[in-house]
DNA sequence: CCGTATCCTGCCGGATACTG
DNA sequence: CAGTATCCGGCAGGATACGG
């Protein structure tokens, strides 16, 4: 049996597979934080910007388009004035976000270990390199 | 109650938090694939390069250093000739990879839905914009 | 308020060559 | 085999201004 690809039709480890692109939308710098923020509940554009600290208008807009195109986010625009647009996860997006959040929460919860490992690594490297 | 940050000491949604950097190492383009590849078992540098289709020497080396520094990957070098170096996940790295793999497998398994959503999106956009 | 268009810079990351 | 060093092109992504 092939342990790498298994019997999946889409193998992210293969350069040409479209799943790699989607994975990058999901796990990318802003994609992951956007999905994480929407996991708490749908919200409007500027509220989303505030939740995802540091994202620019341009990047948030771009990220949302990619996620909407992949069927992970639903966009609900109301033709009022001033305009109001709400974003929320689709059922598929929610399932993705669940798994993503599990990862994010875990990493956050183990940051002390990570920071300790870094300190050890830097000390060892400093001792070797000496500069 | 604060639903965004909860009571976690490290909040990835905050611009300044070091957990954001680690999350990017883990979910980044090559980081995620490298952790995924190592999840199947430890292996040597060039075997890893073959598993992660498309990665360059430079990027793999760089990725491995970052993951090693974060305490997710262990590097075992033997001073033989020719040199032999084995990489494997640490216990912490394995836990991270477990959650990451759950996400990757899920996305791979739902690619048909994603591709269908894209087709719908592109058709609708084409009908609107016309250009 | 909700975005898109434009410009510009930094760094991501590929190719290549070299070391141990 | 297992990397590091160097160069450099392209695009991610920030700032700003403007349109609906």
mmCIF file of C-alpha atoms (C1' of nucleotides) in Angstrom:
data_model
loop_
_atom_site.group_PDB
_atom_site.id
_atom_site.type_symbol
_atom_site.label_atom_id
_atom_site.label_comp_id
_atom_site.label_asym_id
_atom_site.label_seq_id
_atom_site.Cartn_x
_atom_site.Cartn_y
_atom_site.Cartn_z
ATOM 1 C CA UNK A 1 0.000 0.000 0.000
ATOM 2 C CA UNK A 2 1.014 3.547 -0.714
ATOM 3 C CA UNK A 3 1.274 5.454 2.508
ATOM 4 C CA UNK A 4 1.984 8.770 0.827
ATOM 5 C CA UNK A 5 -0.982 9.292 -1.418
ATOM 6 C CA UNK A 6 -3.187 6.532 -0.104
ATOM 7 C CA UNK A 7 -6.121 6.107 -2.451
ATOM 8 C CA UNK A 8 -7.165 9.741 -2.472
ATOM 9 C CA UNK A 9 -8.077 11.307 -5.760
ATOM 10 C CA UNK A 10 -6.462 14.604 -4.738
ATOM 11 C CA UNK A 11 -2.969 14.509 -3.294
ATOM 12 C CA UNK A 12 -1.687 17.745 -1.857
ATOM 13 C CA UNK A 13 1.875 16.427 -1.902
ATOM 14 C CA UNK A 14 1.825 16.447 -5.656
ATOM 15 C CA UNK A 15 2.915 19.696 -7.226
ATOM 16 C CA UNK A 16 0.145 19.795 -9.799
ATOM 17 C CA UNK A 17 -2.830 18.980 -7.589
ATOM 18 C CA UNK A 18 -5.458 21.730 -7.222
ATOM 19 C CA UNK A 19 -5.911 20.761 -3.581
ATOM 20 C CA UNK A 20 -2.562 22.388 -2.865
ATOM 21 C CA UNK A 21 -3.926 25.747 -3.936
ATOM 22 C CA UNK A 22 -6.990 25.396 -1.751
ATOM 23 C CA UNK A 23 -4.886 24.294 1.186
ATOM 24 C CA UNK A 24 -2.846 27.449 0.770
ATOM 25 C CA UNK A 25 -5.971 29.595 0.790
ATOM 26 C CA UNK A 26 -7.050 27.880 3.992
ATOM 27 C CA UNK A 27 -3.730 27.811 5.812
ATOM 28 C CA UNK A 28 -2.231 30.972 4.380
ATOM 29 C CA UNK A 29 -1.296 33.909 6.539
ATOM 30 C CA UNK A 30 -4.638 35.698 6.258
ATOM 31 C CA UNK A 31 -6.846 32.797 5.170
ATOM 32 C CA UNK A 32 -6.356 30.905 8.410
ATOM 33 C CA UNK A 33 -7.020 33.945 10.580
ATOM 34 C CA UNK A 34 -10.066 34.934 8.549
ATOM 35 C CA UNK A 35 -11.607 31.475 8.809
ATOM 36 C CA UNK A 36 -10.792 31.468 12.500
ATOM 37 C CA UNK A 37 -12.454 34.844 13.006
ATOM 38 C CA UNK A 38 -15.575 33.822 11.093
ATOM 39 C CA UNK A 39 -15.806 30.675 13.181
ATOM 40 C CA UNK A 40 -17.068 32.830 16.030
ATOM 41 C CA UNK A 41 -19.956 33.951 13.904
ATOM 42 C CA UNK A 42 -20.667 35.832 10.708
ATOM 43 C CA UNK A 43 -19.916 39.539 10.618
ATOM 44 C CA UNK A 44 -19.395 42.576 8.464
ATOM 45 C CA UNK A 45 -16.321 43.623 6.589
ATOM 46 C CA UNK A 46 -14.941 46.169 9.009
ATOM 47 C CA UNK A 47 -15.694 44.089 12.056
ATOM 48 C CA UNK A 48 -13.735 41.307 10.447
ATOM 49 C CA UNK A 49 -10.855 43.696 9.905
ATOM 50 C CA UNK A 50 -10.839 44.467 13.596
ATOM 51 C CA UNK A 51 -10.952 40.804 14.573
ATOM 52 C CA UNK A 52 -8.012 39.978 12.350
ATOM 53 C CA UNK A 53 -5.491 42.378 13.776
ATOM 54 C CA UNK A 54 -3.113 43.750 11.164
ATOM 55 C CA UNK A 55 -4.873 42.780 7.949
ATOM 56 C CA UNK A 56 -5.214 45.495 5.308
ATOM 57 C CA UNK A 57 -8.412 46.211 3.386
ATOM 58 C CA UNK A 58 -6.833 44.919 0.258
ATOM 59 C CA UNK A 59 -5.683 41.615 1.707
ATOM 60 C CA UNK A 60 -8.938 40.961 3.534
ATOM 61 C CA UNK A 61 -10.930 41.606 0.384
ATOM 62 C CA UNK A 62 -8.653 39.355 -1.634
ATOM 63 C CA UNK A 63 -8.710 36.613 1.000
ATOM 64 C CA UNK A 64 -12.495 36.693 1.230
ATOM 65 C CA UNK A 65 -12.829 36.387 -2.537
ATOM 66 C CA UNK A 66 -10.592 33.329 -2.637
ATOM 67 C CA UNK A 67 -12.485 31.681 0.223
ATOM 68 C CA UNK A 68 -15.831 32.540 -1.322
ATOM 69 C CA UNK A 69 -14.733 31.111 -4.646
ATOM 70 C CA UNK A 70 -13.673 27.890 -2.932
ATOM 71 C CA UNK A 71 -17.118 27.633 -1.367
ATOM 72 C CA UNK A 72 -15.957 28.134 2.217
ATOM 73 C CA UNK A 73 -17.430 31.576 2.851
ATOM 74 C CA UNK A 74 -20.830 32.989 1.952
ATOM 75 C CA UNK A 75 -21.239 36.654 1.122
ATOM 76 C CA UNK A 76 -24.587 38.309 1.811
ATOM 77 C CA UNK A 77 -24.919 41.819 0.404
ATOM 78 C CA UNK A 78 -27.915 44.048 1.093
ATOM 79 C CA UNK A 79 -28.550 46.840 -1.389
ATOM 80 C CA UNK A 80 -29.262 49.374 1.320
ATOM 81 C CA UNK A 81 -27.628 52.718 1.851
ATOM 82 C CA UNK A 82 -25.178 52.710 3.475
ATOM 83 C CA UNK A 83 -24.428 49.249 2.113
ATOM 84 C CA UNK A 84 -24.262 46.331 4.503
ATOM 85 C CA UNK A 85 -22.464 43.114 3.716
ATOM 86 C CA UNK A 86 -22.283 40.089 5.970
ATOM 87 C CA UNK A 87 -19.842 37.241 5.666
ATOM 88 C CA UNK A 88 -20.322 33.821 7.182
ATOM 89 C CA UNK A 89 -18.967 30.322 6.870
ATOM 90 C CA UNK A 90 -20.730 27.843 4.627
ATOM 91 C CA UNK A 91 -21.334 24.348 6.059
ATOM 92 C CA UNK A 92 -18.197 23.184 4.277
ATOM 93 C CA UNK A 93 -16.300 26.208 5.541
ATOM 94 C CA UNK A 94 -17.400 25.439 9.064
ATOM 95 C CA UNK A 95 -16.016 21.923 8.873
ATOM 96 C CA UNK A 96 -12.728 23.246 7.579
ATOM 97 C CA UNK A 97 -12.624 25.941 10.249
ATOM 98 C CA UNK A 98 -13.322 23.367 12.974
ATOM 99 C CA UNK A 99 -10.203 21.459 12.040
ATOM 100 C CA UNK A 100 -8.196 24.611 11.566
ATOM 101 C CA UNK A 101 -9.243 25.936 14.955
ATOM 102 C CA UNK A 102 -8.235 22.673 16.592
ATOM 103 C CA UNK A 103 -4.758 23.278 15.210
ATOM 104 C CA UNK A 104 -4.651 26.954 16.151
ATOM 105 C CA UNK A 105 -5.859 26.353 19.691
ATOM 106 C CA UNK A 106 -3.338 23.573 20.137
ATOM 107 C CA UNK A 107 -0.428 25.709 18.956
ATOM 108 C CA UNK A 108 -1.529 28.599 21.166
ATOM 109 C CA UNK A 109 -1.771 26.250 24.136
ATOM 110 C CA UNK A 110 1.742 24.925 23.619
ATOM 111 C CA UNK A 111 3.523 28.201 22.958
ATOM 112 C CA UNK A 112 5.432 27.906 26.210
ATOM 113 C CA UNK A 113 7.005 24.692 24.938
ATOM 114 C CA UNK A 114 7.766 26.292 21.589
ATOM 115 C CA UNK A 115 9.363 29.324 23.187
ATOM 116 C CA UNK A 116 11.434 27.101 25.456
ATOM 117 C CA UNK A 117 12.594 25.064 22.453
ATOM 118 C CA UNK A 118 13.596 28.252 20.666
ATOM 119 C CA UNK A 119 15.612 29.454 23.623
ATOM 120 C CA UNK A 120 17.452 26.117 23.747
ATOM 121 C CA UNK A 121 18.064 26.167 20.008
ATOM 122 C CA UNK A 122 19.374 29.715 20.008
ATOM 123 C CA UNK A 123 21.650 29.051 22.958
ATOM 124 C CA UNK A 124 23.109 25.958 21.310
ATOM 125 C CA UNK A 125 23.523 27.750 17.990
ATOM 126 C CA UNK A 126 25.113 30.723 19.709
ATOM 127 C CA UNK A 127 27.563 28.468 21.527
ATOM 128 C CA UNK A 128 28.578 26.809 18.245
ATOM 129 C CA UNK A 129 28.676 29.794 15.930
ATOM 130 C CA UNK A 130 30.128 32.207 18.467
ATOM 131 C CA UNK A 131 29.350 35.324 16.416
ATOM 132 C CA UNK B 1 -16.863 37.102 28.142
ATOM 133 C CA UNK B 2 -14.409 37.631 25.367
ATOM 134 C CA UNK B 3 -15.125 35.158 22.630
ATOM 135 C CA UNK B 4 -12.189 36.224 20.508
ATOM 136 C CA UNK B 5 -9.227 35.694 22.756
ATOM 137 C CA UNK B 6 -10.862 33.605 25.438
ATOM 138 C CA UNK B 7 -8.513 33.238 28.361
ATOM 139 C CA UNK B 8 -5.529 32.043 26.371
ATOM 140 C CA UNK B 9 -2.183 33.553 27.161
ATOM 141 C CA UNK B 10 -1.222 33.505 23.483
ATOM 142 C CA UNK B 11 -3.698 34.895 20.995
ATOM 143 C CA UNK B 12 -2.871 34.348 17.359
ATOM 144 C CA UNK B 13 -5.395 36.980 16.314
ATOM 145 C CA UNK B 14 -3.257 39.645 17.883
ATOM 146 C CA UNK B 15 -0.644 41.132 15.607
ATOM 147 C CA UNK B 16 2.156 41.039 18.145
ATOM 148 C CA UNK B 17 1.718 37.517 19.484
ATOM 149 C CA UNK B 18 4.618 35.109 18.840
ATOM 150 C CA UNK B 19 2.103 32.315 18.278
ATOM 151 C CA UNK B 20 1.280 33.896 14.957
ATOM 152 C CA UNK B 21 4.821 33.307 13.743
ATOM 153 C CA UNK B 22 4.761 29.681 14.815
ATOM 154 C CA UNK B 23 1.383 29.167 13.189
ATOM 155 C CA UNK B 24 2.844 30.484 9.967
ATOM 156 C CA UNK B 25 5.748 28.054 10.171
ATOM 157 C CA UNK B 26 3.264 25.224 10.668
ATOM 158 C CA UNK B 27 0.672 26.214 8.098
ATOM 159 C CA UNK B 28 2.951 27.875 5.593
ATOM 160 C CA UNK B 29 3.340 26.651 2.056
ATOM 161 C CA UNK B 30 6.261 24.304 2.777
ATOM 162 C CA UNK B 31 5.897 23.909 6.526
ATOM 163 C CA UNK B 32 2.551 22.157 6.285
ATOM 164 C CA UNK B 33 3.741 19.787 3.581
ATOM 165 C CA UNK B 34 6.971 19.033 5.415
ATOM 166 C CA UNK B 35 5.163 18.200 8.641
ATOM 167 C CA UNK B 36 2.715 16.108 6.659
ATOM 168 C CA UNK B 37 5.527 14.201 4.971
ATOM 169 C CA UNK B 38 7.347 13.571 8.245
ATOM 170 C CA UNK B 39 4.116 12.289 9.754
ATOM 171 C CA UNK B 40 4.594 9.112 7.732
ATOM 172 C CA UNK B 41 7.909 8.546 9.443
ATOM 173 C CA UNK B 42 11.321 10.093 9.801
ATOM 174 C CA UNK B 43 13.550 10.253 6.768
ATOM 175 C CA UNK B 44 16.609 11.827 5.215
ATOM 176 C CA UNK B 45 16.949 15.151 3.506
ATOM 177 C CA UNK B 46 16.701 14.057 -0.087
ATOM 178 C CA UNK B 47 13.942 11.572 0.558
ATOM 179 C CA UNK B 48 11.993 14.411 2.104
ATOM 180 C CA UNK B 49 12.611 16.478 -0.992
ATOM 181 C CA UNK B 50 11.076 13.731 -3.072
ATOM 182 C CA UNK B 51 8.058 13.391 -0.799
ATOM 183 C CA UNK B 52 7.362 17.123 -0.919
ATOM 184 C CA UNK B 53 7.016 17.536 -4.644
ATOM 185 C CA UNK B 54 8.333 20.848 -5.884
ATOM 186 C CA UNK B 55 10.294 22.088 -2.880
ATOM 187 C CA UNK B 56 13.802 23.410 -3.528
ATOM 188 C CA UNK B 57 16.861 22.537 -1.430
ATOM 189 C CA UNK B 58 16.956 26.028 -0.112
ATOM 190 C CA UNK B 59 13.334 26.160 0.992
ATOM 191 C CA UNK B 60 13.396 22.691 2.533
ATOM 192 C CA UNK B 61 16.511 23.524 4.503
ATOM 193 C CA UNK B 62 15.041 26.797 5.657
ATOM 194 C CA UNK B 63 11.722 25.184 6.587
ATOM 195 C CA UNK B 64 13.407 22.428 8.563
ATOM 196 C CA UNK B 65 15.465 24.939 10.519
ATOM 197 C CA UNK B 66 12.378 26.896 11.502
ATOM 198 C CA UNK B 67 10.513 23.755 12.570
ATOM 199 C CA UNK B 68 13.520 22.456 14.458
ATOM 200 C CA UNK B 69 13.871 25.760 16.260
ATOM 201 C CA UNK B 70 10.206 25.643 17.263
ATOM 202 C CA UNK B 71 10.762 22.182 18.730
ATOM 203 C CA UNK B 72 8.562 20.361 16.220
ATOM 204 C CA UNK B 73 11.255 18.476 14.320
ATOM 205 C CA UNK B 74 14.296 16.624 15.579
ATOM 206 C CA UNK B 75 17.488 16.521 13.529
ATOM 207 C CA UNK B 76 19.805 13.546 13.930
ATOM 208 C CA UNK B 77 23.156 13.954 12.182
ATOM 209 C CA UNK B 78 25.683 11.143 11.945
ATOM 210 C CA UNK B 79 29.295 12.165 11.267
ATOM 211 C CA UNK B 80 29.852 9.398 8.744
ATOM 212 C CA UNK B 81 31.069 9.672 5.208
ATOM 213 C CA UNK B 82 28.993 10.198 3.185
ATOM 214 C CA UNK B 83 27.064 12.174 5.780
ATOM 215 C CA UNK B 84 23.671 10.900 6.851
ATOM 216 C CA UNK B 85 21.069 13.064 8.544
ATOM 217 C CA UNK B 86 17.661 11.919 9.658
ATOM 218 C CA UNK B 87 14.705 14.139 10.449
ATOM 219 C CA UNK B 88 11.737 13.125 12.520
ATOM 220 C CA UNK B 89 8.862 14.679 14.406
ATOM 221 C CA UNK B 90 9.219 15.376 18.105
ATOM 222 C CA UNK B 91 6.303 14.348 20.349
ATOM 223 C CA UNK B 92 5.045 17.924 20.160
ATOM 224 C CA UNK B 93 5.533 17.958 16.401
ATOM 225 C CA UNK B 94 3.541 14.764 16.100
ATOM 226 C CA UNK B 95 0.600 16.284 17.924
ATOM 227 C CA UNK B 96 0.708 19.310 15.673
ATOM 228 C CA UNK B 97 1.020 17.137 12.578
ATOM 229 C CA UNK B 98 -1.945 15.018 13.673
ATOM 230 C CA UNK B 99 -4.180 18.066 13.674
ATOM 231 C CA UNK B 100 -2.677 19.415 10.494
ATOM 232 C CA UNK B 101 -3.180 16.101 8.715
ATOM 233 C CA UNK B 102 -6.812 16.017 9.806
ATOM 234 C CA UNK B 103 -7.225 19.335 8.003
ATOM 235 C CA UNK B 104 -5.270 18.284 4.923
ATOM 236 C CA UNK B 105 -7.126 14.994 4.542
ATOM 237 C CA UNK B 106 -10.441 16.760 4.936
ATOM 238 C CA UNK B 107 -9.647 19.335 2.267
ATOM 239 C CA UNK B 108 -8.399 16.644 -0.099
ATOM 240 C CA UNK B 109 -11.566 14.635 0.485
ATOM 241 C CA UNK B 110 -13.819 17.594 -0.333
ATOM 242 C CA UNK B 111 -12.008 18.895 -3.380
ATOM 243 C CA UNK B 112 -14.910 17.912 -5.609
ATOM 244 C CA UNK B 113 -17.128 20.291 -3.649
ATOM 245 C CA UNK B 114 -14.509 23.028 -3.823
ATOM 246 C CA UNK B 115 -14.056 22.625 -7.556
ATOM 247 C CA UNK B 116 -17.821 22.678 -8.068
ATOM 248 C CA UNK B 117 -18.082 25.877 -6.008
ATOM 249 C CA UNK B 118 -15.359 27.474 -8.110
ATOM 250 C CA UNK B 119 -17.115 26.587 -11.319
ATOM 251 C CA UNK B 120 -20.330 28.142 -10.013
ATOM 252 C CA UNK B 121 -18.512 31.252 -8.815
ATOM 253 C CA UNK B 122 -16.672 31.752 -12.102
ATOM 254 C CA UNK B 123 -19.841 31.278 -14.133
ATOM 255 C CA UNK B 124 -21.739 33.819 -12.033
ATOM 256 C CA UNK B 125 -18.859 36.297 -12.148
ATOM 257 C CA UNK B 126 -18.514 35.830 -15.893
ATOM 258 C CA UNK B 127 -22.239 36.434 -16.390
ATOM 259 C CA UNK B 128 -22.087 39.648 -14.342
ATOM 260 C CA UNK B 129 -18.833 41.179 -15.518
ATOM 261 C CA UNK B 130 -18.902 39.925 -19.072
ATOM 262 C CA UNK B 131 -15.258 40.836 -19.721
ATOM 263 C "C1'" DC C 1 -19.852 51.744 4.783
ATOM 264 C "C1'" DC C 2 -17.806 48.575 1.379
ATOM 265 C "C1'" DG C 3 -14.958 47.831 -1.356
ATOM 266 C "C1'" DT C 4 -11.675 48.223 -6.051
ATOM 267 C "C1'" DA C 5 -7.521 50.488 -8.603
ATOM 268 C "C1'" DT C 6 -2.901 51.991 -8.546
ATOM 269 C "C1'" DC C 7 1.608 52.274 -7.087
ATOM 270 C "C1'" DC C 8 5.660 50.588 -4.811
ATOM 271 C "C1'" DT C 9 8.698 47.935 -1.789
ATOM 272 C "C1'" DG C 10 10.407 43.913 0.522
ATOM 273 C "C1'" DC C 11 11.091 39.231 0.817
ATOM 274 C "C1'" DC C 12 9.736 34.704 -0.952
ATOM 275 C "C1'" DG C 13 11.581 31.454 -3.184
ATOM 276 C "C1'" DG C 14 13.886 29.345 -7.613
ATOM 277 C "C1'" DA C 15 18.491 28.542 -10.078
ATOM 278 C "C1'" DT C 16 23.082 27.907 -9.706
ATOM 279 C "C1'" DA C 17 27.517 27.193 -7.793
ATOM 280 C "C1'" DC C 18 30.349 25.809 -4.098
ATOM 281 C "C1'" DT C 19 31.893 23.250 0.549
ATOM 282 C "C1'" DG C 20 32.570 19.302 3.706
ATOM 283 C "C1'" DC D 1 24.848 13.011 0.447
ATOM 284 C "C1'" DA D 2 23.731 17.263 2.956
ATOM 285 C "C1'" DG D 3 23.694 21.321 2.989
ATOM 286 C "C1'" DT D 4 25.286 26.929 2.647
ATOM 287 C "C1'" DA D 5 26.130 31.186 -0.323
ATOM 288 C "C1'" DT D 6 24.843 34.260 -3.815
ATOM 289 C "C1'" DC D 7 22.114 36.302 -7.118
ATOM 290 C "C1'" DC D 8 17.808 38.018 -8.706
ATOM 291 C "C1'" DG D 9 12.986 38.038 -10.688
ATOM 292 C "C1'" DG D 10 8.177 37.983 -9.387
ATOM 293 C "C1'" DC D 11 4.546 38.587 -6.525
ATOM 294 C "C1'" DA D 12 2.661 39.165 -1.825
ATOM 295 C "C1'" DG D 13 1.017 42.653 0.404
ATOM 296 C "C1'" DG D 14 1.072 47.638 2.596
ATOM 297 C "C1'" DA D 15 -0.359 52.716 1.730
ATOM 298 C "C1'" DT D 16 -3.138 55.611 -0.504
ATOM 299 C "C1'" DA D 17 -6.787 57.389 -3.318
ATOM 300 C "C1'" DC D 18 -10.905 56.914 -5.351
ATOM 301 C "C1'" DG D 19 -15.780 54.849 -6.793
ATOM 302 C "C1'" DG D 20 -20.606 52.863 -5.550
#
